[in-house]
Amino acid sequence: MGKTGIRTICKIDFNKPAEEQPYLHNRRHPDIPFAGTIKDGETVKIESLDWSLDWTGGQIKNDDSADDVKNVDLTKVHYLSGPFEIEGSMPGDLLLVEIMDVQPFQDRRGDSQRSSTGAMRAVS
């Protein structure tokens, strides 16, 4: 961790739709560029959207209509943070990832169930 603390490698902007955020995607594919590089043994903070409440990118509203569920655009669901490059790793390497902590966003206390974040340590 050192003197600089834990680096945030992926930051969520709640003022932008999920599809406009550079660190979010909805599938694993080799054409998706790395969101950042993590050094072997480095502890980083990765912010992510809460899949249980925002997995549709805000398409499903809390109202009495089922139309949003019926008409959900399935190409804009299941947002994931990343992908991340692990420095020194090669395709096929087995990576050990340790989740150190999971917390709600501090500046969204009134809405703490909507999103969560955690620190992760990469070990190759």
CSV table of C-alpha atoms in Angstrom, one decimal:
chain,number,residue,atom,x,y,z
A,1,MET,CA,0.0,0.0,0.0
A,2,GLY,CA,2.8,2.4,0.7
A,3,LYS,CA,2.5,6.1,1.5
A,4,THR,CA,0.1,6.9,-1.3
A,5,GLY,CA,-2.7,4.6,-0.1
A,6,ILE,CA,-4.9,2.4,-2.3
A,7,ARG,CA,-5.2,3.4,-5.9
A,8,THR,CA,-8.7,3.6,-7.4
A,9,ILE,CA,-8.4,1.9,-10.8
A,10,CYS,CA,-12.1,2.0,-11.8
A,11,LYS,CA,-14.3,4.9,-10.8
A,12,ILE,CA,-18.1,5.0,-11.3
A,13,ASP,CA,-19.7,8.3,-12.3
A,14,PHE,CA,-23.4,8.3,-11.2
A,15,ASN,CA,-24.1,11.3,-13.4
A,16,LYS,CA,-23.5,9.3,-16.6
A,17,PRO,CA,-25.4,6.3,-18.0
A,18,ALA,CA,-23.5,3.1,-17.7
A,19,GLU,CA,-22.9,2.7,-21.4
A,20,GLU,CA,-21.0,6.1,-21.4
A,21,GLN,CA,-18.5,5.0,-18.8
A,22,PRO,CA,-15.1,3.8,-20.0
A,23,TYR,CA,-14.6,1.2,-17.3
A,24,LEU,CA,-18.0,-0.6,-17.7
A,25,HIS,CA,-18.9,-3.2,-20.3
A,26,ASN,CA,-21.5,-6.0,-20.4
A,27,ARG,CA,-19.6,-9.0,-21.7
A,28,ARG,CA,-16.1,-10.5,-21.8
A,29,HIS,CA,-14.6,-10.1,-25.3
A,30,PRO,CA,-11.0,-9.8,-26.5
A,31,ASP,CA,-11.9,-6.5,-28.4
A,32,ILE,CA,-12.7,-4.7,-25.1
A,33,PRO,CA,-9.7,-2.7,-24.1
A,34,PHE,CA,-8.2,-2.9,-20.7
A,35,ALA,CA,-9.6,-0.3,-18.2
A,36,GLY,CA,-6.2,-0.3,-16.4
A,37,THR,CA,-3.1,-2.2,-15.4
A,38,ILE,CA,-2.6,-3.8,-11.9
A,39,LYS,CA,0.8,-4.7,-10.7
A,40,ASP,CA,1.5,-8.2,-9.3
A,41,GLY,CA,0.7,-7.9,-5.6
A,42,GLU,CA,-0.8,-4.5,-5.8
A,43,THR,CA,-4.0,-3.7,-3.8
A,44,VAL,CA,-6.5,-1.6,-5.8
A,45,LYS,CA,-10.0,-0.2,-5.3
A,46,ILE,CA,-12.5,-1.1,-8.0
A,47,GLU,CA,-15.9,0.5,-8.0
A,48,SER,CA,-18.8,-1.4,-9.6
A,49,LEU,CA,-22.5,-1.1,-10.1
A,50,ASP,CA,-24.7,-3.2,-7.8
A,51,TRP,CA,-26.0,-6.0,-10.1
A,52,SER,CA,-29.1,-6.6,-8.0
A,53,LEU,CA,-30.6,-3.1,-8.4
A,54,ASP,CA,-28.8,-1.6,-11.4
A,55,TRP,CA,-28.0,-4.5,-13.7
A,56,THR,CA,-30.1,-3.0,-16.4
A,57,GLY,CA,-28.4,0.3,-16.4
A,58,GLY,CA,-31.4,2.0,-14.8
A,59,GLN,CA,-33.9,0.8,-17.4
A,60,ILE,CA,-36.2,-0.8,-14.8
A,61,LYS,CA,-37.9,1.8,-12.6
A,62,ASN,CA,-39.6,1.6,-9.2
A,63,ASP,CA,-43.1,2.1,-10.4
A,64,ASP,CA,-46.3,0.2,-10.8
A,65,SER,CA,-45.8,-0.5,-14.6
A,66,ALA,CA,-44.4,-3.7,-15.9
A,67,ASP,CA,-43.7,-2.2,-19.3
A,68,ASP,CA,-40.1,-1.4,-18.4
A,69,VAL,CA,-39.5,-5.1,-17.6
A,70,LYS,CA,-41.3,-6.2,-20.8
A,71,ASN,CA,-39.3,-3.8,-23.0
A,72,VAL,CA,-35.9,-4.0,-21.4
A,73,ASP,CA,-33.0,-3.7,-23.9
A,74,LEU,CA,-31.0,-6.9,-23.1
A,75,THR,CA,-28.0,-5.5,-25.0
A,76,LYS,CA,-27.6,-3.0,-22.1
A,77,VAL,CA,-27.6,-5.2,-19.1
A,78,HIS,CA,-25.2,-6.9,-16.6
A,79,TYR,CA,-22.6,-4.1,-16.4
A,80,LEU,CA,-19.2,-5.3,-15.3
A,81,SER,CA,-16.1,-3.2,-14.2
A,82,GLY,CA,-12.9,-3.8,-16.1
A,83,PRO,CA,-11.3,-5.7,-17.8
A,84,PHE,CA,-8.0,-5.2,-16.1
A,85,GLU,CA,-4.5,-6.2,-17.2
A,86,ILE,CA,-2.4,-7.9,-14.6
A,87,GLU,CA,1.2,-6.8,-15.2
A,88,GLY,CA,3.4,-9.8,-16.0
A,89,SER,CA,0.6,-12.3,-16.5
A,90,MET,CA,0.1,-14.2,-19.7
A,91,PRO,CA,-3.0,-15.8,-21.3
A,92,GLY,CA,-3.6,-19.1,-19.5
A,93,ASP,CA,-2.0,-18.0,-16.2
A,94,LEU,CA,-3.9,-18.9,-13.1
A,95,LEU,CA,-4.5,-15.7,-11.1
A,96,LEU,CA,-5.3,-15.4,-7.4
A,97,VAL,CA,-7.5,-12.5,-6.5
A,98,GLU,CA,-8.2,-11.7,-2.9
A,99,ILE,CA,-11.2,-9.5,-2.1
A,100,MET,CA,-10.1,-7.4,0.9
A,101,ASP,CA,-13.3,-5.4,1.6
A,102,VAL,CA,-16.7,-4.6,0.1
A,103,GLN,CA,-18.4,-1.3,1.1
A,104,PRO,CA,-21.2,1.0,-0.1
A,105,PHE,CA,-20.2,4.3,-1.6
A,106,GLN,CA,-19.6,6.9,1.1
A,107,ASP,CA,-21.1,9.8,-0.8
A,108,ARG,CA,-24.3,7.8,-1.4
A,109,ARG,CA,-25.2,6.8,2.1
A,110,GLY,CA,-29.0,7.4,1.5
A,111,ASP,CA,-28.7,5.1,-1.5
A,112,SER,CA,-26.2,2.7,-0.1
A,113,GLN,CA,-27.9,-0.4,-1.4
A,114,ARG,CA,-27.7,0.8,-5.0
A,115,SER,CA,-23.9,0.3,-5.5
A,116,SER,CA,-21.0,-1.2,-3.8
A,117,THR,CA,-17.2,-1.1,-4.1
A,118,GLY,CA,-14.4,-3.1,-2.8
A,119,ALA,CA,-10.6,-3.4,-2.7
A,120,MET,CA,-8.9,-6.2,-4.5
A,121,ARG,CA,-5.4,-7.5,-4.5
A,122,ALA,CA,-3.9,-9.1,-7.6
A,123,VAL,CA,-1.4,-11.9,-7.1
A,124,SER,CA,-0.1,-13.9,-10.1
